[in-house]
Tab-separated table of N, CA, C and O and ligand atoms in Angstrom:
chain	number	residue	atom	x	y	z
A	155	MET	N	6.716	22.508	22.198
A	155	MET	CA	7.156	21.343	22.989
A	155	MET	C	5.956	20.698	23.688
A	155	MET	O	5.767	19.490	23.622
A	156	LYS	N	5.155	21.548	24.290
A	156	LYS	CA	3.971	21.048	24.977
A	156	LYS	C	3.099	20.249	23.985
A	156	LYS	O	2.636	19.163	24.292
A	157	GLY	N	2.937	20.804	22.775
A	157	GLY	CA	2.124	20.167	21.744
A	157	GLY	C	2.681	18.811	21.370
A	157	GLY	O	1.948	17.847	21.181
A	158	LEU	N	4.019	18.727	21.291
A	158	LEU	CA	4.652	17.470	20.903
A	158	LEU	C	4.394	16.401	21.963
A	158	LEU	O	4.035	15.271	21.650
A	159	VAL	N	4.579	16.785	23.228
A	159	VAL	CA	4.339	15.832	24.316
A	159	VAL	C	2.888	15.352	24.261
A	159	VAL	O	2.610	14.166	24.342
A	160	PHE	N	1.997	16.285	24.043
A	160	PHE	CA	0.587	15.918	23.966
A	160	PHE	C	0.353	14.940	22.813
A	160	PHE	O	-0.294	13.914	22.966
A	161	ALA	N	0.951	15.260	21.646
A	161	ALA	CA	0.756	14.414	20.473
A	161	ALA	C	1.276	13.007	20.751
A	161	ALA	O	0.657	12.019	20.369
A	162	LEU	N	2.429	12.924	21.431
A	162	LEU	CA	3.007	11.608	21.732
A	162	LEU	C	2.098	10.815	22.659
A	162	LEU	O	1.791	9.659	22.398
A	163	ILE	N	1.654	11.457	23.722
A	163	ILE	CA	0.781	10.765	24.676
A	163	ILE	C	-0.495	10.328	23.969
A	163	ILE	O	-0.950	9.211	24.105
A	164	PHE	N	-1.016	11.241	23.158
A	164	PHE	CA	-2.269	10.955	22.474
A	164	PHE	C	-2.106	9.766	21.537
A	164	PHE	O	-2.920	8.859	21.520
A	165	SER	N	-1.018	9.729	20.760
A	165	SER	CA	-0.880	8.639	19.795
A	165	SER	C	-0.620	7.317	20.508
A	165	SER	O	-1.109	6.284	20.098
A	166	VAL	N	0.132	7.354	21.611
A	166	VAL	CA	0.375	6.117	22.355
A	166	VAL	C	-0.945	5.581	22.910
A	166	VAL	O	-1.258	4.411	22.761
A	167	SER	N	-1.742	6.458	23.504
A	167	SER	CA	-2.985	5.962	24.093
A	167	SER	C	-3.954	5.520	23.003
A	167	SER	O	-4.727	4.596	23.179
A	168	ALA	N	-3.889	6.166	21.816
A	168	ALA	CA	-4.779	5.754	20.729
A	168	ALA	C	-4.440	4.334	20.304
A	168	ALA	O	-5.323	3.530	20.032
A	169	VAL	N	-3.154	3.995	20.261
A	169	VAL	CA	-2.760	2.643	19.872
A	169	VAL	C	-3.209	1.644	20.936
A	169	VAL	O	-3.773	0.607	20.631
A	170	ALA	N	-3.004	2.003	22.196
A	170	ALA	CA	-3.372	1.099	23.280
A	170	ALA	C	-4.873	0.832	23.296
A	170	ALA	O	-5.308	-0.226	23.708
A	171	ASP	N	-5.641	1.796	22.813
A	171	ASP	CA	-7.088	1.671	22.862
A	171	ASP	C	-7.701	1.033	21.616
A	171	ASP	O	-8.899	1.030	21.459
A	172	GLU	N	-6.858	0.555	20.715
A	172	GLU	CA	-7.410	-0.040	19.497
A	172	GLU	C	-8.361	-1.175	19.822
A	172	GLU	O	-8.093	-1.969	20.718
A	173	PRO	N	-9.459	-1.281	19.052
A	173	PRO	CA	-10.347	-2.425	19.259
A	173	PRO	C	-9.601	-3.726	18.958
A	173	PRO	O	-8.645	-3.716	18.192
A	174	GLY	N	-10.052	-4.830	19.545
A	174	GLY	CA	-9.436	-6.132	19.286
A	174	GLY	C	-9.601	-6.518	17.824
A	174	GLY	O	-10.417	-5.945	17.114
A	175	LEU	N	-8.815	-7.511	17.383
A	175	LEU	CA	-8.815	-7.879	15.962
A	175	LEU	C	-10.193	-8.284	15.452
A	175	LEU	O	-10.592	-7.909	14.359
A	176	GLN	N	-10.920	-9.039	16.269
A	176	GLN	CA	-12.236	-9.492	15.811
A	176	GLN	C	-13.183	-8.303	15.661
A	176	GLN	O	-13.928	-8.204	14.696
A	177	ARG	N	-13.116	-7.388	16.617
A	177	ARG	CA	-13.964	-6.195	16.564
A	177	ARG	C	-13.555	-5.325	15.369
A	177	ARG	O	-14.395	-4.725	14.709
A	178	GLN	N	-12.257	-5.274	15.069
A	178	GLN	CA	-11.804	-4.502	13.899
A	178	GLN	C	-12.458	-5.047	12.632
A	178	GLN	O	-12.875	-4.297	11.758
A	179	GLN	N	-12.544	-6.386	12.555
A	179	GLN	CA	-13.165	-6.998	11.375
A	179	GLN	C	-14.647	-6.631	11.300
A	179	GLN	O	-15.163	-6.317	10.235
A	180	GLU	N	-15.307	-6.658	12.456
A	180	GLU	CA	-16.727	-6.278	12.492
A	180	GLU	C	-16.904	-4.831	12.046
A	180	GLU	O	-17.823	-4.500	11.300
A	181	LEU	N	-16.004	-3.975	12.498
A	181	LEU	CA	-16.110	-2.554	12.143
A	181	LEU	C	-15.859	-2.363	10.650
A	181	LEU	O	-16.512	-1.544	10.000
A	182	LYS	N	-14.920	-3.148	10.092
A	182	LYS	CA	-14.651	-3.052	8.651
A	182	LYS	C	-15.865	-3.503	7.854
A	182	LYS	O	-16.219	-2.895	6.838
A	183	ASN	N	-16.510	-4.581	8.329
A	183	ASN	CA	-17.721	-5.046	7.643
A	183	ASN	C	-18.821	-3.992	7.719
A	183	ASN	O	-19.524	-3.750	6.739
A	184	MET	N	-18.929	-3.368	8.880
A	184	MET	CA	-19.947	-2.337	9.053
A	184	MET	C	-19.668	-1.176	8.099
A	184	MET	O	-20.579	-0.649	7.455
A	185	LEU	N	-18.402	-0.812	7.980
A	185	LEU	CA	-18.017	0.299	7.101
A	185	LEU	C	-18.442	0.001	5.659
A	185	LEU	O	-19.010	0.847	4.982
A	186	ALA	N	-18.179	-1.239	5.219
A	186	ALA	CA	-18.512	-1.585	3.834
A	186	ALA	C	-20.024	-1.698	3.640
A	186	ALA	O	-20.571	-1.189	2.665
A	187	GLN	N	-20.693	-2.358	4.590
A	187	GLN	CA	-22.111	-2.646	4.387
A	187	GLN	C	-23.025	-1.521	4.842
A	187	GLN	O	-23.819	-1.006	4.058
A	188	ASP	N	-22.935	-1.149	6.113
A	188	ASP	CA	-23.863	-0.147	6.647
A	188	ASP	C	-23.513	1.260	6.159
A	188	ASP	O	-24.358	1.965	5.627
A	189	CYS	N	-22.263	1.639	6.332
A	189	CYS	CA	-21.868	2.981	5.893
A	189	CYS	C	-21.906	3.025	4.371
A	189	CYS	O	-22.328	4.013	3.778
A	190	GLY	N	-21.486	1.894	3.753
A	190	GLY	CA	-21.455	1.822	2.297
A	190	GLY	C	-22.825	1.973	1.660
A	190	GLY	O	-22.938	2.429	0.518
A	191	ALA	N	-23.880	1.619	2.399
A	191	ALA	CA	-25.235	1.739	1.856
A	191	ALA	C	-25.515	3.188	1.443
A	191	ALA	O	-26.206	3.431	0.460
A	192	CYS	N	-24.991	4.130	2.185
A	192	CYS	CA	-25.217	5.546	1.843
A	192	CYS	C	-23.992	6.196	1.198
A	192	CYS	O	-24.124	7.046	0.331
A	193	HIS	N	-22.817	5.817	1.683
A	193	HIS	CA	-21.608	6.500	1.206
A	193	HIS	C	-20.989	5.790	0.006
A	193	HIS	O	-19.929	6.196	-0.457
A	194	GLY	N	-21.649	4.720	-0.465
A	194	GLY	CA	-21.136	3.981	-1.617
A	194	GLY	C	-20.265	2.834	-1.154
A	194	GLY	O	-19.541	2.968	-0.181
A	195	LEU	N	-20.341	1.711	-1.849
A	195	LEU	CA	-19.591	0.519	-1.446
A	195	LEU	C	-18.094	0.815	-1.379
A	195	LEU	O	-17.386	0.311	-0.522
A	196	THR	N	-17.618	1.650	-2.280
A	196	THR	CA	-16.196	2.003	-2.254
A	196	THR	C	-15.983	3.330	-1.522
A	196	THR	O	-14.913	3.911	-1.585
A	197	LEU	N	-17.038	3.804	-0.836
A	197	LEU	CA	-17.013	5.026	-0.012
A	197	LEU	C	-16.775	6.294	-0.830
A	197	LEU	O	-16.440	7.337	-0.280
A	198	LYS	N	-16.965	6.190	-2.149
A	198	LYS	CA	-16.748	7.363	-3.010
A	198	LYS	C	-17.906	8.342	-2.935
A	198	LYS	O	-17.859	9.424	-3.523
A	199	GLY	N	-18.962	7.938	-2.260
A	199	GLY	CA	-20.113	8.829	-2.150
A	199	GLY	C	-21.314	8.249	-2.857
A	199	GLY	O	-21.182	7.480	-3.812
A	200	GLY	N	-22.490	8.578	-2.357
A	200	GLY	CA	-23.754	8.123	-2.931
A	200	GLY	C	-24.775	9.104	-2.397
A	200	GLY	O	-24.655	10.300	-2.626
A	201	LEU	N	-25.700	8.594	-1.580
A	201	LEU	CA	-26.614	9.484	-0.870
A	201	LEU	C	-25.804	10.376	0.089
A	201	LEU	O	-26.044	11.569	0.197
A	202	GLY	N	-24.833	9.768	0.758
A	202	GLY	CA	-23.929	10.533	1.630
A	202	GLY	C	-22.681	10.907	0.848
A	202	GLY	O	-22.406	10.312	-0.185
A	203	PRO	N	-21.908	11.878	1.343
A	203	PRO	CA	-20.713	12.329	0.622
A	203	PRO	C	-19.585	11.304	0.656
A	203	PRO	O	-19.648	10.334	1.412
A	204	SER	N	-18.581	11.537	-0.165
A	204	SER	CA	-17.403	10.673	-0.210
A	204	SER	C	-16.741	10.600	1.159
A	204	SER	O	-16.634	11.602	1.856
A	205	LEU	N	-16.299	9.390	1.542
A	205	LEU	CA	-15.529	9.224	2.780
A	205	LEU	C	-14.096	8.848	2.445
A	205	LEU	O	-13.381	8.298	3.267
A	206	LEU	N	-13.684	9.107	1.211
A	206	LEU	CA	-12.295	8.819	0.849
A	206	LEU	C	-11.389	9.832	1.560
A	206	LEU	O	-11.826	10.921	1.927
A	207	THR	N	-10.145	9.428	1.744
A	207	THR	CA	-9.195	10.234	2.518
A	207	THR	C	-9.164	11.691	2.055
A	207	THR	O	-9.246	12.612	2.875
A	208	ASP	N	-9.077	11.912	0.744
A	208	ASP	CA	-8.984	13.285	0.219
A	208	ASP	C	-10.137	14.166	0.681
A	208	ASP	O	-9.959	15.351	0.919
A	209	ALA	N	-11.321	13.555	0.773
A	209	ALA	CA	-12.512	14.333	1.110
A	209	ALA	C	-12.533	14.721	2.590
A	209	ALA	O	-13.239	15.638	2.985
A	210	LEU	N	-11.770	13.995	3.414
A	210	LEU	CA	-11.847	14.194	4.864
A	210	LEU	C	-10.628	14.879	5.469
A	210	LEU	O	-10.665	15.321	6.607
A	211	LEU	N	-9.550	14.963	4.693
A	211	LEU	CA	-8.279	15.438	5.241
A	211	LEU	C	-8.347	16.801	5.924
A	211	LEU	O	-7.669	17.026	6.914
A	212	ASN	N	-9.166	17.705	5.396
A	212	ASN	CA	-9.193	19.049	5.990
A	212	ASN	C	-10.213	19.188	7.113
A	212	ASN	O	-10.486	20.275	7.582
A	213	LYS	N	-10.787	18.057	7.552
A	213	LYS	CA	-11.738	18.116	8.662
A	213	LYS	C	-11.095	17.529	9.915
A	213	LYS	O	-10.298	16.614	9.813
A	214	SER	N	-11.455	18.056	11.072
A	214	SER	CA	-10.788	17.588	12.291
A	214	SER	C	-11.307	16.217	12.695
A	214	SER	O	-12.467	15.870	12.434
A	215	ASP	N	-10.431	15.432	13.315
A	215	ASP	CA	-10.800	14.092	13.785
A	215	ASP	C	-12.027	14.181	14.690
A	215	ASP	O	-12.943	13.381	14.605
A	216	GLU	N	-11.977	15.179	15.572
A	216	GLU	CA	-13.030	15.328	16.567
A	216	GLU	C	-14.391	15.555	15.887
A	216	GLU	O	-15.396	14.969	16.278
A	217	PHE	N	-14.376	16.413	14.868
A	217	PHE	CA	-15.601	16.725	14.121
A	217	PHE	C	-16.138	15.454	13.441
A	217	PHE	O	-17.349	15.173	13.478
A	218	LEU	N	-15.249	14.653	12.882
A	218	LEU	CA	-15.679	13.443	12.163
A	218	LEU	C	-16.196	12.385	13.143
A	218	LEU	O	-17.213	11.735	12.899
A	219	VAL	N	-15.480	12.237	14.272
A	219	VAL	CA	-15.923	11.283	15.296
A	219	VAL	C	-17.306	11.679	15.801
A	219	VAL	O	-18.211	10.847	15.926
A	220	GLN	N	-17.470	12.977	16.022
A	220	GLN	CA	-18.745	13.501	16.490
A	220	GLN	C	-19.866	13.209	15.484
A	220	GLN	O	-20.964	12.812	15.853
A	221	THR	N	-19.558	13.420	14.197
A	221	THR	CA	-20.551	13.162	13.145
A	221	THR	C	-20.987	11.704	13.171
A	221	THR	O	-22.173	11.392	13.074
A	222	ILE	N	-20.022	10.795	13.325
A	222	ILE	CA	-20.352	9.367	13.314
A	222	ILE	C	-21.179	9.005	14.553
A	222	ILE	O	-22.188	8.303	14.460
A	223	LEU	N	-20.777	9.514	15.711
A	223	LEU	CA	-21.484	9.143	16.948
A	223	LEU	C	-22.868	9.771	17.034
A	223	LEU	O	-23.833	9.110	17.418
A	224	GLU	N	-22.969	11.039	16.670
A	224	GLU	CA	-24.225	11.761	16.872
A	224	GLU	C	-25.080	11.864	15.618
A	224	GLU	O	-26.241	12.254	15.698
A	225	GLY	N	-24.498	11.566	14.451
A	225	GLY	CA	-25.210	11.781	13.210
A	225	GLY	C	-25.303	13.277	12.934
A	225	GLY	O	-24.721	14.076	13.669
A	226	ARG	N	-26.001	13.644	11.871
A	226	ARG	CA	-26.213	15.070	11.598
A	226	ARG	C	-27.700	15.329	11.492
A	226	ARG	O	-28.351	14.796	10.586
A	227	LYS	N	-28.190	16.114	12.400
A	227	LYS	CA	-29.615	16.443	12.414
A	227	LYS	C	-30.024	17.075	11.093
A	227	LYS	O	-29.283	17.859	10.523
A	228	GLY	N	-31.201	16.701	10.617
A	228	GLY	CA	-31.695	17.309	9.388
A	228	GLY	C	-31.102	16.701	8.137
A	228	GLY	O	-31.387	17.142	7.039
A	229	THR	N	-30.229	15.674	8.296
A	229	THR	CA	-29.686	14.976	7.128
A	229	THR	C	-29.948	13.484	7.324
A	229	THR	O	-30.426	13.054	8.379
A	230	ALA	N	-29.590	12.692	6.313
A	230	ALA	CA	-29.811	11.246	6.403
A	230	ALA	C	-28.768	10.563	7.296
A	230	ALA	O	-28.885	9.383	7.588
A	231	MET	N	-27.738	11.290	7.711
A	231	MET	CA	-26.662	10.671	8.516
A	231	MET	C	-27.179	10.339	9.908
A	231	MET	O	-27.487	11.227	10.697
A	232	PRO	N	-27.297	9.020	10.200
A	232	PRO	CA	-27.848	8.612	11.502
A	232	PRO	C	-26.768	8.567	12.582
A	232	PRO	O	-25.584	8.464	12.263
A	233	PRO	N	-27.157	8.613	13.857
A	233	PRO	CA	-26.171	8.463	14.941
A	233	PRO	C	-25.799	6.996	15.134
A	233	PRO	O	-26.676	6.127	15.123
A	234	TRP	N	-24.508	6.715	15.316
A	234	TRP	CA	-24.055	5.326	15.471
A	234	TRP	C	-23.703	5.001	16.909
A	234	TRP	O	-23.238	3.897	17.207
A	235	LYS	N	-23.952	5.976	17.791
A	235	LYS	CA	-23.642	5.808	19.208
A	235	LYS	C	-24.233	4.535	19.821
A	235	LYS	O	-23.588	3.928	20.680
A	236	PRO	N	-25.451	4.134	19.411
A	236	PRO	CA	-25.988	2.912	20.020
A	236	PRO	C	-25.182	1.652	19.665
A	236	PRO	O	-25.300	0.642	20.330
A	237	PHE	N	-24.365	1.728	18.609
A	237	PHE	CA	-23.694	0.516	18.109
A	237	PHE	C	-22.192	0.503	18.329
A	237	PHE	O	-21.591	-0.569	18.402
A	238	ILE	N	-21.578	1.681	18.361
A	238	ILE	CA	-20.122	1.695	18.521
A	238	ILE	C	-19.709	2.694	19.590
A	238	ILE	O	-20.436	3.644	19.886
A	239	THR	N	-18.534	2.443	20.178
A	239	THR	CA	-18.025	3.333	21.223
A	239	THR	C	-17.283	4.495	20.575
A	239	THR	O	-17.001	4.480	19.370
A	240	GLU	N	-16.912	5.471	21.413
A	240	GLU	CA	-16.167	6.619	20.912
A	240	GLU	C	-14.806	6.156	20.371
A	240	GLU	O	-14.351	6.620	19.331
A	241	GLN	N	-14.178	5.221	21.105
A	241	GLN	CA	-12.888	4.669	20.656
A	241	GLN	C	-13.007	4.051	19.275
A	241	GLN	O	-12.130	4.191	18.432
A	242	GLU	N	-14.095	3.314	19.079
A	242	GLU	CA	-14.290	2.634	17.806
A	242	GLU	C	-14.537	3.645	16.680
A	242	GLU	O	-14.042	3.473	15.563
A	243	ALA	N	-15.275	4.704	16.995
A	243	ALA	CA	-15.499	5.748	15.988
A	243	ALA	C	-14.172	6.416	15.643
A	243	ALA	O	-13.878	6.686	14.476
A	244	PHE	N	-13.343	6.633	16.670
A	244	PHE	CA	-12.027	7.233	16.454
A	244	PHE	C	-11.183	6.312	15.558
A	244	PHE	O	-10.521	6.764	14.623
A	245	TRP	N	-11.257	5.023	15.835
A	245	TRP	CA	-10.500	4.043	15.034
A	245	TRP	C	-10.967	4.081	13.574
A	245	TRP	O	-10.161	4.057	12.648
A	246	LEU	N	-12.280	4.150	13.376
A	246	LEU	CA	-12.834	4.217	12.012
A	246	LEU	C	-12.328	5.468	11.294
A	246	LEU	O	-11.943	5.408	10.123
A	247	VAL	N	-12.324	6.597	11.998
A	247	VAL	CA	-11.872	7.848	11.383
A	247	VAL	C	-10.396	7.726	10.982
A	247	VAL	O	-10.008	8.097	9.873
A	248	GLN	N	-9.572	7.139	11.883
A	248	GLN	CA	-8.150	6.958	11.545
A	248	GLN	C	-8.011	6.098	10.301
A	248	GLN	O	-7.159	6.322	9.449
A	249	LYS	N	-8.875	5.093	10.206
A	249	LYS	CA	-8.847	4.185	9.064
A	249	LYS	C	-9.237	4.945	7.779
A	249	LYS	O	-8.591	4.803	6.747
A	250	LEU	N	-10.278	5.752	7.868
A	250	LEU	CA	-10.728	6.522	6.705
A	250	LEU	C	-9.645	7.503	6.260
A	250	LEU	O	-9.494	7.769	5.067
A	251	LEU	N	-8.883	8.026	7.216
A	251	LEU	CA	-7.865	9.018	6.885
A	251	LEU	C	-6.605	8.368	6.319
A	251	LEU	O	-5.717	9.062	5.853
A	252	LYS	N	-6.533	7.029	6.360
A	252	LYS	CA	-5.324	6.347	5.859
A	252	LYS	C	-5.637	5.352	4.774
A	252	LYS	O	-5.050	4.282	4.714
A	253	GLN	N	-6.610	5.651	3.907
A	253	GLN	CA	-6.907	4.734	2.817
A	253	GLN	C	-5.894	4.963	1.712
A	253	GLN	O	-5.377	6.051	1.565
A	254	GLN	N	-5.632	3.932	0.939
A	254	GLN	CA	-4.686	4.103	-0.183
A	254	GLN	C	-5.422	4.497	-1.429
A	254	GLN	O	-6.438	3.954	-1.719
B	441	HEC	C1	-28.770	6.548	5.859
B	441	HEC	C2	-27.614	7.040	5.152
B	441	HEC	C3	-26.264	7.064	5.860
B	441	HEC	C4	-25.639	6.036	6.524
B	441	HEC	C5	-26.133	4.609	6.725
B	441	HEC	C6	-24.353	6.564	6.964
B	441	HEC	N1	-24.225	7.866	6.589
B	441	HEC	FE1	-22.635	9.096	6.995
B	441	HEC	N2	-23.587	10.643	6.119
B	441	HEC	C7	-24.795	10.572	5.456
B	441	HEC	C8	-25.138	11.888	4.924
B	441	HEC	C9	-26.377	12.262	4.140
B	441	HEC	C10	-24.055	12.751	5.304
B	441	HEC	C11	-23.898	14.247	4.990
B	441	HEC	C12	-24.524	15.033	6.103
B	441	HEC	C13	-24.466	16.503	5.759
B	441	HEC	O1	-25.071	16.900	4.755
B	441	HEC	O2	-23.814	17.241	6.498
B	441	HEC	C14	-23.099	11.934	6.041
B	441	HEC	C15	-21.904	12.414	6.570
B	441	HEC	C16	-20.926	11.624	7.125
B	441	HEC	C17	-19.618	12.086	7.544
B	441	HEC	C18	-19.105	13.505	7.460
B	441	HEC	C19	-18.451	13.675	6.099
B	441	HEC	C20	-17.951	15.068	5.894
B	441	HEC	O3	-17.342	15.276	4.814
B	441	HEC	O4	-18.145	15.937	6.736
B	441	HEC	C21	-18.936	11.022	8.032
B	441	HEC	C22	-17.520	11.003	8.574
B	441	HEC	C23	-19.817	9.889	7.920
B	441	HEC	N3	-21.027	10.281	7.362
B	441	HEC	C24	-19.465	8.614	8.299
B	441	HEC	C25	-20.339	7.539	8.290
B	441	HEC	C26	-19.995	6.243	8.823
B	441	HEC	C27	-18.637	5.867	9.416
B	441	HEC	C28	-21.094	5.468	8.664
B	441	HEC	C29	-21.288	4.027	9.121
B	441	HEC	C30	-20.994	3.761	10.520
B	441	HEC	C31	-22.124	6.282	8.016
B	441	HEC	N4	-21.627	7.532	7.811
B	441	HEC	C32	-23.392	5.826	7.654
B	441	HEC	C33	-25.609	9.455	5.332
B	441	HEC	C34	-25.362	8.218	5.898
């Protein structure tokens, strides 16, 4: 029960915190162009691994958000913290987890 209440509060606040429509478009462009430069234009993988939903489903949201914000030391994955907020990284992860 406690978990359910938490999940409800969490999902409501996640919706309330969505970036504005214009910022969403900017983030989508960034995903295709900047992230796509390494992860492939269709995000199937290139220099970086696939970011398609199947490849990410078994990883925690928190771990993925952290990877985007901080990058991964010793790999080509750069930190995006200077460019996007934690909310925006969370939004991107939700988007990656719901691709068709
Ligand atoms: C310069 C190349 C490069 C760019 C640009 C880049 N990445 Fe990465 N990314 C990588 C590499 C390489 C890895 C794998 C790191 C490792 O070996 O653990 C990675 C890993 C990841 C992972 C973890 C995947 C997993 O299966 O654990 C996520 C999520 C991710 N990147 C998202 C992004 C997003 C979102 C962007 C754009 C904002 C981005 N990356 C831009 C190179 C890049």
